[in-house]
mmCIF file of C-alpha atoms in Angstrom:
data_model
loop_
_atom_site.group_PDB
_atom_site.id
_atom_site.type_symbol
_atom_site.label_atom_id
_atom_site.label_comp_id
_atom_site.label_asym_id
_atom_site.label_seq_id
_atom_site.Cartn_x
_atom_site.Cartn_y
_atom_site.Cartn_z
ATOM 1 C CA MET A 1 -8.458 202.587 44.733
ATOM 2 C CA ALA A 2 -6.385 205.717 44.098
ATOM 3 C CA GLY A 3 -9.412 207.956 44.357
ATOM 4 C CA THR A 4 -10.461 206.198 47.544
ATOM 5 C CA LEU A 5 -7.025 206.571 49.006
ATOM 6 C CA VAL A 6 -6.816 210.326 48.188
ATOM 7 C CA SER A 7 -10.392 211.303 49.322
ATOM 8 C CA VAL A 8 -10.345 209.330 52.460
ATOM 9 C CA LEU A 9 -6.922 210.638 53.585
ATOM 10 C CA GLY A 10 -8.116 214.194 52.837
ATOM 11 C CA ASP A 11 -11.161 213.464 54.907
ATOM 12 C CA SER A 12 -9.461 211.880 57.780
ATOM 13 C CA VAL A 13 -6.932 214.659 58.334
ATOM 14 C CA ALA A 14 -9.658 217.319 58.159
ATOM 15 C CA SER A 15 -11.928 215.561 60.464
ATOM 16 C CA PHE A 16 -9.231 214.728 63.022
ATOM 17 C CA ALA A 17 -8.106 218.216 62.921
ATOM 18 C CA LEU A 18 -11.511 219.590 63.727
ATOM 19 C CA ILE A 19 -11.912 216.882 66.497
ATOM 20 C CA LEU A 20 -8.717 218.256 68.110
ATOM 21 C CA ASP A 21 -9.909 221.769 67.773
ATOM 22 C CA ALA A 22 -13.107 220.797 69.534
ATOM 23 C CA ARG A 23 -11.176 219.042 72.344
ATOM 24 C CA GLU A 24 -8.840 221.982 72.958
ATOM 25 C CA LEU A 25 -11.400 224.839 72.681
ATOM 26 C CA GLY A 26 -14.570 223.634 74.119
ATOM 27 C CA PRO A 27 -16.358 221.061 76.485
ATOM 28 C CA PRO A 28 -16.529 217.347 75.661
ATOM 29 C CA TRP A 29 -19.838 217.842 73.848
ATOM 30 C CA TRP A 30 -18.099 219.852 71.127
ATOM 31 C CA VAL A 31 -16.433 216.679 69.894
ATOM 32 C CA THR A 32 -19.866 215.083 69.632
ATOM 33 C CA ILE A 33 -20.979 218.035 67.599
ATOM 34 C CA VAL A 34 -18.172 217.630 65.094
ATOM 35 C CA LEU A 35 -18.920 213.842 64.798
ATOM 36 C CA PHE A 36 -22.747 214.629 64.389
ATOM 37 C CA ALA A 37 -21.916 216.951 61.635
ATOM 38 C CA GLU A 38 -20.598 214.076 59.613
ATOM 39 C CA LEU A 39 -23.478 211.762 60.537
ATOM 40 C CA VAL A 40 -26.780 213.546 61.021
ATOM 41 C CA PRO A 41 -27.450 215.564 57.810
ATOM 42 C CA PRO A 42 -27.101 212.404 55.519
ATOM 43 C CA LEU A 43 -29.818 210.688 57.443
ATOM 44 C CA PHE A 44 -32.440 212.894 55.818
ATOM 45 C CA LEU A 45 -31.045 213.066 52.243
ATOM 46 C CA ALA A 46 -29.294 209.775 51.606
ATOM 47 C CA PRO A 47 -32.173 207.917 50.247
ATOM 48 C CA ALA A 48 -32.746 210.540 47.523
ATOM 49 C CA LEU A 49 -28.970 210.831 46.735
ATOM 50 C CA GLY A 50 -29.128 206.977 46.253
ATOM 51 C CA VAL A 51 -31.817 207.458 43.546
ATOM 52 C CA LEU A 52 -29.536 209.740 41.699
ATOM 53 C CA VAL A 53 -26.933 207.058 41.312
ATOM 54 C CA ASP A 54 -29.454 204.562 40.097
ATOM 55 C CA ARG A 55 -31.284 207.015 37.938
ATOM 56 C CA PHE A 56 -28.548 209.126 36.197
ATOM 57 C CA ASP A 57 -25.177 208.923 34.637
ATOM 58 C CA VAL A 58 -23.147 207.381 37.641
ATOM 59 C CA ARG A 59 -19.734 209.124 36.709
ATOM 60 C CA THR A 60 -21.364 212.443 36.330
ATOM 61 C CA VAL A 61 -23.084 212.046 39.710
ATOM 62 C CA TRP A 62 -19.706 211.038 41.320
ATOM 63 C CA ILE A 63 -17.672 213.949 39.828
ATOM 64 C CA SER A 64 -20.469 216.555 40.648
ATOM 65 C CA ALA A 65 -20.645 215.198 44.236
ATOM 66 C CA VAL A 66 -16.838 215.576 44.903
ATOM 67 C CA LEU A 67 -16.698 218.956 43.285
ATOM 68 C CA VAL A 68 -19.401 220.226 45.790
ATOM 69 C CA GLN A 69 -17.356 218.669 48.669
ATOM 70 C CA ALA A 70 -14.290 220.604 47.423
ATOM 71 C CA VAL A 71 -16.142 223.927 47.456
ATOM 72 C CA CYS A 72 -17.510 223.150 51.049
ATOM 73 C CA PHE A 73 -13.994 222.489 52.419
ATOM 74 C CA THR A 74 -12.498 225.486 50.645
ATOM 75 C CA ALA A 75 -15.106 227.695 52.233
ATOM 76 C CA ALA A 76 -14.578 226.129 55.688
ATOM 77 C CA ALA A 77 -10.871 226.916 55.339
ATOM 78 C CA ALA A 78 -11.569 230.491 54.618
ATOM 79 C CA VAL A 79 -13.591 231.081 57.669
ATOM 80 C CA PRO A 80 -12.214 231.142 61.227
ATOM 81 C CA ASP A 81 -15.335 230.385 63.162
ATOM 82 C CA PHE A 82 -15.476 226.891 64.416
ATOM 83 C CA PHE A 83 -19.405 226.287 64.288
ATOM 84 C CA THR A 84 -19.349 227.753 60.736
ATOM 85 C CA ARG A 85 -16.768 225.289 59.653
ATOM 86 C CA VAL A 86 -18.696 222.468 61.284
ATOM 87 C CA ALA A 87 -21.863 223.492 59.336
ATOM 88 C CA LEU A 88 -20.044 223.490 55.973
ATOM 89 C CA ILE A 89 -18.637 220.005 56.667
ATOM 90 C CA ALA A 90 -22.068 218.854 57.399
ATOM 91 C CA VAL A 91 -23.239 219.945 53.919
ATOM 92 C CA ALA A 92 -20.053 218.222 52.455
ATOM 93 C CA ASN A 93 -20.983 215.000 54.138
ATOM 94 C CA VAL A 94 -24.418 215.103 52.585
ATOM 95 C CA PHE A 95 -22.835 214.941 49.074
ATOM 96 C CA ALA A 96 -20.296 212.289 50.315
ATOM 97 C CA VAL A 97 -23.283 209.919 50.466
ATOM 98 C CA ALA A 98 -23.609 210.368 46.568
ATOM 99 C CA SER A 99 -19.973 209.975 45.832
ATOM 100 C CA SER A 100 -19.743 206.946 48.131
ATOM 101 C CA ALA A 101 -22.831 205.142 46.486
ATOM 102 C CA ALA A 102 -21.518 206.009 43.015
ATOM 103 C CA ALA A 103 -18.132 204.462 43.719
ATOM 104 C CA PHE A 104 -19.789 201.356 45.334
ATOM 105 C CA ARG A 105 -22.015 200.851 42.302
ATOM 106 C CA LEU A 106 -19.100 201.127 39.941
ATOM 107 C CA THR A 107 -16.720 198.795 42.003
ATOM 108 C CA PRO A 108 -17.819 195.519 40.381
ATOM 109 C CA GLU A 109 -17.655 196.924 36.756
ATOM 110 C CA LEU A 110 -14.346 198.667 37.168
ATOM 111 C CA ALA A 111 -12.895 195.506 38.802
ATOM 112 C CA GLY A 112 -13.563 193.572 35.615
ATOM 113 C CA PRO A 113 -12.282 189.996 36.025
ATOM 114 C CA VAL A 114 -11.281 190.631 39.708
ATOM 115 C CA PRO A 115 -13.816 188.741 41.965
ATOM 116 C CA THR A 116 -16.110 191.202 43.762
ATOM 117 C CA GLN A 117 -14.989 190.236 47.239
ATOM 118 C CA ARG A 118 -11.314 190.765 46.329
ATOM 119 C CA ALA A 119 -12.175 194.119 44.698
ATOM 120 C CA ASN A 120 -13.994 195.126 47.959
ATOM 121 C CA SER A 121 -10.978 193.992 49.995
ATOM 122 C CA LEU A 122 -8.648 196.218 47.827
ATOM 123 C CA VAL A 123 -11.006 199.274 48.166
ATOM 124 C CA ALA A 124 -11.325 198.717 51.813
ATOM 125 C CA GLY A 125 -7.567 198.307 52.013
ATOM 126 C CA ALA A 126 -7.229 201.766 50.423
ATOM 127 C CA VAL A 127 -9.514 203.213 53.049
ATOM 128 C CA SER A 128 -7.591 201.581 55.865
ATOM 129 C CA PHE A 129 -4.187 202.823 54.342
ATOM 130 C CA ALA A 130 -5.526 206.383 54.290
ATOM 131 C CA PHE A 131 -6.554 206.050 58.087
ATOM 132 C CA ILE A 132 -3.078 204.781 58.884
ATOM 133 C CA LEU A 133 -1.588 208.047 57.429
ATOM 134 C CA GLY A 134 -4.402 210.295 58.284
ATOM 135 C CA PRO A 135 -4.673 210.788 62.045
ATOM 136 C CA GLY A 136 -0.905 211.009 62.731
ATOM 137 C CA LEU A 137 -0.396 213.386 59.848
ATOM 138 C CA ALA A 138 -3.308 215.548 61.158
ATOM 139 C CA ALA A 139 -1.962 215.647 64.678
ATOM 140 C CA ALA A 140 1.526 216.619 63.577
ATOM 141 C CA VAL A 141 0.411 219.388 61.163
ATOM 142 C CA HIS A 142 -2.323 220.662 63.623
ATOM 143 C CA ASP A 143 0.197 221.151 66.333
ATOM 144 C CA VAL A 144 2.405 223.170 63.997
ATOM 145 C CA ALA A 145 -0.015 225.001 61.558
ATOM 146 C CA GLY A 146 -3.616 224.435 62.910
ATOM 147 C CA SER A 147 -6.557 222.990 61.066
ATOM 148 C CA THR A 148 -6.881 225.537 58.158
ATOM 149 C CA VAL A 149 -4.173 224.031 56.281
ATOM 150 C CA LEU A 150 -5.711 220.517 56.670
ATOM 151 C CA LEU A 151 -9.081 221.795 55.492
ATOM 152 C CA VAL A 152 -7.375 223.122 52.318
ATOM 153 C CA ALA A 153 -5.633 219.911 51.743
ATOM 154 C CA ASN A 154 -8.943 218.007 51.848
ATOM 155 C CA ALA A 155 -10.437 220.385 49.375
ATOM 156 C CA VAL A 156 -7.582 219.710 46.997
ATOM 157 C CA SER A 157 -8.085 215.959 47.472
ATOM 158 C CA PHE A 158 -11.615 216.162 46.157
ATOM 159 C CA LEU A 159 -10.332 218.055 43.065
ATOM 160 C CA VAL A 160 -7.870 215.263 42.482
ATOM 161 C CA VAL A 161 -10.676 212.674 42.797
ATOM 162 C CA ALA A 162 -12.795 214.491 40.164
ATOM 163 C CA VAL A 163 -9.673 214.476 37.707
ATOM 164 C CA LEU A 164 -9.006 210.708 38.460
ATOM 165 C CA VAL A 165 -12.705 209.798 37.748
ATOM 166 C CA ARG A 166 -12.918 212.009 34.688
ATOM 167 C CA ALA A 167 -9.739 210.613 33.210
ATOM 168 C CA VAL A 168 -9.932 206.707 34.225
ATOM 169 C CA VAL A 169 -13.613 205.893 34.366
ATOM 170 C CA ARG A 170 -14.258 205.582 30.647
ATOM 171 C CA VAL A 171 -17.502 203.783 30.790
ATOM 172 C CA ALA A 172 -20.339 205.934 32.278
ATOM 173 C CA PRO A 173 -23.371 203.693 32.582
ATOM 174 C CA ARG A 174 -26.662 205.229 32.618
ATOM 175 C CA GLY A 175 -28.919 204.898 35.653
ATOM 176 C CA ASP A 176 -31.430 202.064 35.466
ATOM 177 C CA LEU A 177 -34.505 203.964 36.928
ATOM 178 C CA GLU A 178 -36.793 205.666 34.306
ATOM 179 C CA VAL A 179 -36.668 209.452 34.746
ATOM 180 C CA GLY A 180 -40.211 210.646 35.649
ATOM 181 C CA SER A 181 -42.349 211.865 38.441
ATOM 182 C CA ARG A 182 -41.718 208.973 40.947
ATOM 183 C CA PHE A 183 -38.405 210.268 42.432
ATOM 184 C CA TRP A 184 -39.495 210.304 46.195
ATOM 185 C CA THR A 185 -41.377 206.941 45.645
ATOM 186 C CA GLN A 186 -38.094 205.496 44.155
ATOM 187 C CA ALA A 187 -36.128 207.019 47.182
ATOM 188 C CA GLY A 188 -38.292 204.692 49.442
ATOM 189 C CA ASP A 189 -37.547 201.685 47.253
ATOM 190 C CA GLY A 190 -34.061 201.322 48.765
ATOM 191 C CA LEU A 191 -35.643 200.045 52.023
ATOM 192 C CA ARG A 192 -38.052 197.760 50.152
ATOM 193 C CA VAL A 193 -35.053 196.230 48.303
ATOM 194 C CA LEU A 194 -33.113 195.513 51.472
ATOM 195 C CA ARG A 195 -36.231 193.933 53.202
ATOM 196 C CA GLY A 196 -36.779 191.988 49.859
ATOM 197 C CA SER A 197 -33.739 189.761 50.740
ATOM 198 C CA PRO A 198 -34.300 188.082 54.058
ATOM 199 C CA LEU A 199 -30.590 187.098 54.380
ATOM 200 C CA VAL A 200 -29.364 190.802 53.831
ATOM 201 C CA TRP A 201 -32.123 192.154 56.161
ATOM 202 C CA VAL A 202 -31.018 189.699 58.911
ATOM 203 C CA VAL A 203 -27.259 190.460 58.393
ATOM 204 C CA LEU A 204 -27.799 194.102 58.278
ATOM 205 C CA GLY A 205 -29.922 194.102 61.411
ATOM 206 C CA LEU A 206 -26.988 192.182 63.243
ATOM 207 C CA ALA A 207 -24.554 194.763 61.760
ATOM 208 C CA ALA A 208 -26.624 197.548 63.025
ATOM 209 C CA GLY A 209 -26.212 196.169 66.547
ATOM 210 C CA ILE A 210 -22.437 195.753 66.203
ATOM 211 C CA VAL A 211 -22.077 199.361 64.774
ATOM 212 C CA PHE A 212 -24.108 200.850 67.562
ATOM 213 C CA THR A 213 -22.236 199.169 70.339
ATOM 214 C CA THR A 214 -18.812 199.928 68.920
ATOM 215 C CA SER A 215 -19.675 203.528 68.264
ATOM 216 C CA ILE A 216 -19.971 204.058 71.982
ATOM 217 C CA GLU A 217 -16.249 204.061 72.131
ATOM 218 C CA GLY A 218 -15.990 206.849 69.463
ATOM 219 C CA VAL A 219 -16.409 209.942 71.623
ATOM 220 C CA ALA A 220 -15.360 208.202 74.844
ATOM 221 C CA GLY A 221 -12.060 207.243 73.236
ATOM 222 C CA VAL A 222 -11.416 210.819 72.286
ATOM 223 C CA GLN A 223 -11.505 211.775 75.909
ATOM 224 C CA TYR A 224 -9.777 208.553 77.261
ATOM 225 C CA LEU A 225 -6.902 207.838 74.912
ATOM 226 C CA PRO A 226 -5.112 211.180 75.160
ATOM 227 C CA GLU A 227 -5.111 210.797 78.902
ATOM 228 C CA VAL A 228 -3.643 207.342 78.691
ATOM 229 C CA THR A 229 -1.020 208.264 76.104
ATOM 230 C CA GLY A 230 -0.305 211.877 77.383
ATOM 231 C CA SER A 231 -0.108 213.422 73.862
ATOM 232 C CA ASN A 232 -2.222 214.172 70.821
ATOM 233 C CA SER A 233 0.463 212.597 68.624
ATOM 234 C CA LEU A 234 0.411 209.173 70.405
ATOM 235 C CA PHE A 235 -3.373 209.290 70.401
ATOM 236 C CA GLY A 236 -3.189 209.739 66.615
ATOM 237 C CA LEU A 237 -0.648 206.888 66.386
ATOM 238 C CA LEU A 238 -3.068 204.580 68.231
ATOM 239 C CA VAL A 239 -5.841 205.466 65.764
ATOM 240 C CA SER A 240 -3.337 204.718 62.847
ATOM 241 C CA ILE A 241 -2.447 201.361 64.385
ATOM 242 C CA TRP A 242 -6.174 200.494 64.415
ATOM 243 C CA ALA A 243 -6.258 201.340 60.790
ATOM 244 C CA PHE A 244 -3.154 199.252 60.086
ATOM 245 C CA GLY A 245 -4.965 196.259 61.557
ATOM 246 C CA ALA A 246 -8.001 197.270 59.230
ATOM 247 C CA LEU A 247 -5.680 197.118 56.378
ATOM 248 C CA LEU A 248 -4.620 193.600 57.351
ATOM 249 C CA GLY A 249 -8.265 192.525 57.644
ATOM 250 C CA SER A 250 -9.198 194.128 54.394
ATOM 251 C CA LEU A 251 -6.473 192.279 52.482
ATOM 252 C CA VAL A 252 -6.957 189.001 54.261
ATOM 253 C CA SER A 253 -10.672 189.054 53.504
ATOM 254 C CA GLY A 254 -10.045 189.090 49.789
ATOM 255 C CA HIS A 255 -8.145 185.731 49.980
ATOM 256 C CA ARG A 256 -9.396 182.813 48.056
ATOM 257 C CA TRP A 257 -10.183 180.632 51.130
ATOM 258 C CA LEU A 258 -12.548 183.237 52.432
ATOM 259 C CA GLU A 259 -14.383 183.737 49.057
ATOM 260 C CA GLY A 260 -18.043 183.301 49.554
ATOM 261 C CA ARG A 261 -17.875 183.682 53.319
ATOM 262 C CA GLU A 262 -18.886 187.395 53.403
ATOM 263 C CA ILE A 263 -21.426 186.889 56.210
ATOM 264 C CA ASP A 264 -18.817 185.215 58.486
ATOM 265 C CA LEU A 265 -16.631 188.260 57.886
ATOM 266 C CA VAL A 266 -19.380 190.436 59.212
ATOM 267 C CA VAL A 267 -19.983 188.586 62.499
ATOM 268 C CA TRP A 268 -16.476 187.427 63.387
ATOM 269 C CA GLY A 269 -15.136 190.811 62.547
ATOM 270 C CA GLY A 270 -17.493 192.304 65.090
ATOM 271 C CA ALA A 271 -16.269 189.783 67.747
ATOM 272 C CA LEU A 272 -12.741 190.779 67.220
ATOM 273 C CA ILE A 273 -13.710 194.423 67.614
ATOM 274 C CA GLY A 274 -15.572 193.863 70.869
ATOM 275 C CA THR A 275 -12.539 192.062 72.288
ATOM 276 C CA ALA A 276 -10.219 194.777 71.427
ATOM 277 C CA LEU A 277 -12.440 197.520 72.944
ATOM 278 C CA LEU A 278 -12.971 195.553 76.148
ATOM 279 C CA VAL A 279 -9.145 195.172 76.676
ATOM 280 C CA GLU A 280 -8.739 198.862 75.718
ATOM 281 C CA GLY A 281 -10.987 199.919 78.674
ATOM 282 C CA LEU A 282 -9.873 197.331 81.241
ATOM 283 C CA VAL A 283 -6.055 197.797 80.751
ATOM 284 C CA PRO A 284 -5.122 201.593 80.339
ATOM 285 C CA ARG A 285 -1.535 200.897 79.037
ATOM 286 C CA THR A 286 -0.461 202.438 75.839
ATOM 287 C CA TRP A 287 1.508 199.386 74.563
ATOM 288 C CA VAL A 288 -1.415 197.057 75.477
ATOM 289 C CA ILE A 289 -3.905 199.061 73.674
ATOM 290 C CA ALA A 290 -1.588 199.277 70.641
ATOM 291 C CA ALA A 291 -1.397 195.513 70.524
ATOM 292 C CA VAL A 292 -5.227 194.919 70.751
ATOM 293 C CA PHE A 293 -5.934 197.724 68.355
ATOM 294 C CA VAL A 294 -4.221 195.732 65.618
ATOM 295 C CA LEU A 295 -6.677 192.911 66.533
ATOM 296 C CA GLY A 296 -9.637 195.221 66.573
ATOM 297 C CA GLY A 297 -8.613 196.813 63.351
ATOM 298 C CA LEU A 298 -8.309 193.423 61.781
ATOM 299 C CA GLY A 299 -12.006 192.674 62.725
ATOM 300 C CA ASN A 300 -12.941 196.086 61.397
ATOM 301 C CA GLY A 301 -11.566 195.390 57.958
ATOM 302 C CA LEU A 302 -13.180 191.885 57.981
ATOM 303 C CA HIS A 303 -16.494 193.401 58.825
ATOM 304 C CA ASN A 304 -16.223 196.214 56.249
ATOM 305 C CA VAL A 305 -15.553 193.915 53.413
ATOM 306 C CA GLY A 306 -18.177 191.428 54.533
ATOM 307 C CA ILE A 307 -20.944 194.164 54.301
ATOM 308 C CA ARG A 308 -19.900 195.492 51.020
ATOM 309 C CA THR A 309 -19.818 192.089 49.470
ATOM 310 C CA THR A 310 -23.056 191.037 50.945
ATOM 311 C CA ILE A 311 -24.852 193.962 49.323
ATOM 312 C CA HIS A 312 -23.116 193.412 46.043
ATOM 313 C CA ARG A 313 -23.790 189.707 45.912
ATOM 314 C CA HIS A 314 -27.522 189.600 47.359
ATOM 315 C CA ILE A 315 -28.986 192.884 46.020
ATOM 316 C CA PRO A 316 -29.903 193.456 42.404
ATOM 317 C CA GLU A 317 -27.364 195.597 40.591
ATOM 318 C CA ASN A 318 -29.883 198.203 39.456
ATOM 319 C CA ALA A 319 -30.553 198.923 43.186
ATOM 320 C CA HIS A 320 -27.077 199.185 44.421
ATOM 321 C CA GLY A 321 -27.126 202.999 44.763
ATOM 322 C CA ARG A 322 -30.267 203.024 46.769
ATOM 323 C CA ALA A 323 -29.199 199.990 48.825
ATOM 324 C CA TRP A 324 -25.863 201.436 49.760
ATOM 325 C CA SER A 325 -27.574 204.856 50.645
ATOM 326 C CA TYR A 326 -30.034 203.150 52.937
ATOM 327 C CA TYR A 327 -27.158 201.167 54.460
ATOM 328 C CA SER A 328 -25.404 204.533 55.062
ATOM 329 C CA VAL A 329 -28.512 205.680 56.790
ATOM 330 C CA MET A 330 -28.591 202.664 58.979
ATOM 331 C CA VAL A 331 -24.950 203.116 59.872
ATOM 332 C CA ASN A 332 -25.223 206.762 60.591
ATOM 333 C CA ALA A 333 -28.198 206.376 62.756
ATOM 334 C CA CYS A 334 -26.537 203.682 64.735
ATOM 335 C CA VAL A 335 -23.349 205.620 65.211
ATOM 336 C CA VAL A 336 -25.256 208.766 66.314
ATOM 337 C CA LEU A 337 -26.964 206.702 68.971
ATOM 338 C CA GLY A 338 -23.650 205.225 70.021
ATOM 339 C CA TYR A 339 -21.949 208.709 70.165
ATOM 340 C CA LEU A 340 -24.891 209.987 72.366
ATOM 341 C CA LEU A 341 -24.416 207.091 74.791
ATOM 342 C CA GLY A 342 -20.683 207.314 74.625
ATOM 343 C CA THR A 343 -20.421 210.945 75.374
ATOM 344 C CA PRO A 344 -19.160 211.401 79.051
ATOM 345 C CA TRP A 345 -22.123 213.293 80.432
ATOM 346 C CA GLY A 346 -20.834 212.883 84.043
ATOM 347 C CA VAL A 347 -22.762 209.682 84.819
ATOM 348 C CA LEU A 348 -20.064 207.236 83.616
ATOM 349 C CA SER A 349 -16.348 207.815 83.081
ATOM 350 C CA ALA A 350 -14.820 207.559 79.632
ATOM 351 C CA GLN A 351 -13.094 204.376 80.700
ATOM 352 C CA ALA A 352 -16.350 202.784 81.861
ATOM 353 C CA LEU A 353 -18.083 203.769 78.578
ATOM 354 C CA ILE A 354 -15.354 202.084 76.609
ATOM 355 C CA ILE A 355 -15.625 198.861 78.824
ATOM 356 C CA LEU A 356 -19.462 198.863 78.191
ATOM 357 C CA SER A 357 -18.740 199.350 74.457
ATOM 358 C CA GLY A 358 -16.457 196.300 74.336
ATOM 359 C CA ALA A 359 -18.794 194.128 76.427
ATOM 360 C CA LEU A 360 -21.952 194.908 74.486
ATOM 361 C CA THR A 361 -20.187 194.386 71.139
ATOM 362 C CA LEU A 362 -18.999 191.010 72.192
ATOM 363 C CA LEU A 363 -22.485 190.212 73.430
ATOM 364 C CA VAL A 364 -24.133 191.244 70.199
ATOM 365 C CA SER A 365 -21.440 189.506 68.024
ATOM 366 C CA THR A 366 -21.771 186.276 69.886
ATOM 367 C CA TYR A 367 -25.636 186.406 69.354
ATOM 368 C CA ALA A 368 -24.942 187.218 65.590
ATOM 369 C CA ILE A 369 -22.648 184.134 65.204
ATOM 370 C CA TRP A 370 -25.378 181.977 66.736
ATOM 371 C CA ARG A 371 -28.064 183.493 64.592
ATOM 372 C CA ILE A 372 -26.104 183.044 61.230
ATOM 373 C CA ARG A 373 -25.368 179.521 62.171
ATOM 374 C CA ASN A 374 -29.026 178.788 62.646
ATOM 375 C CA LEU A 375 -29.947 180.530 59.319
ATOM 376 C CA ALA A 376 -27.364 178.353 57.556
ATOM 377 C CA LYS A 377 -28.758 175.190 59.222
ATOM 378 C CA ASP A 378 -32.385 176.218 58.150
ATOM 379 C CA ALA A 379 -31.247 176.727 54.503
ATOM 380 C CA THR A 380 -29.551 173.405 54.447
ATOM 381 C CA SER A 381 -32.631 171.618 55.826
ATOM 382 C CA ARG A 382 -34.918 173.367 53.238
ATOM 383 C CA ARG A 383 -32.546 172.184 50.395
ATOM 384 C CA VAL A 384 -32.652 168.632 51.750
ATOM 385 C CA ALA A 385 -36.419 168.618 52.092
#
């Protein structure tokens, strides 16, 4: 949890700083370029990085990945050119797949007697808390000192994570895959593993639709919210309010009465997100958006914990690294498509795109709720038969 908090806080301030640079220095599509640097490169290498987690010493993979990320952000801080910085961050985000998959795989083991869903809620809570602090802190520091200081801070955060993992993670389990010549074949196994669980395959397909539709707001919101609020600081505060809602959702999802309902968390969380985005677009008032962002963030927290727990519970442990990596590919691909659609190209306004995002997310989530209920009924009928 501590490592997650430190690394995500560093990532959030660095990413937000570059988004503010892009918004101030260039046309709207510069924001899209920054976001794509975090998403597109992992699409090509994530499956192979997942194999590393399942094949080799997990702790070593984790530490090595965060050290490479530290080097990338240090180099980014040392160069003033905007596009060079973006390229270095793209490299760092490739290795982020390996560190994320390693942390995901070790979560149940490190949790010990803590139930998996509760452990996931605490980890997701740490992520949400980091995003509460990150955007507001980034906006304040950026206005005073620029983005270089924030890039250095992120590099330091990765060094802290490496120290924490080295000092605290005493058990370093070996990977379960035999080292041999089947590396790229094993990289393709992650998709087979996901498809091998009909329930997980359906749930991830529904989640993909929710991720795609909510991502439309991502770029459009960067253009829309500063206009509504009138300042970068208030914009950052709204992002933090969403993260506060996500913190609540993450913690609530670990409660005993939600234990075993991870799939409900995925679909109902999506419905709450869609409602919040729709109101955001329809009512351009800062206080209204702040109120519904708590609701949307709550749904975001529920959704994230539901996804993590679904994979932990319904995918074999020896394939968690590859499964999580392929899930990352799916998420990144859907977000990329959503960002492309959500970029104001002059056809629709940013406000209209956000309304579209909310409406589509509600539609997909409603279908997902109906689909999951039918799956449950079918499963019950088969048990009775």
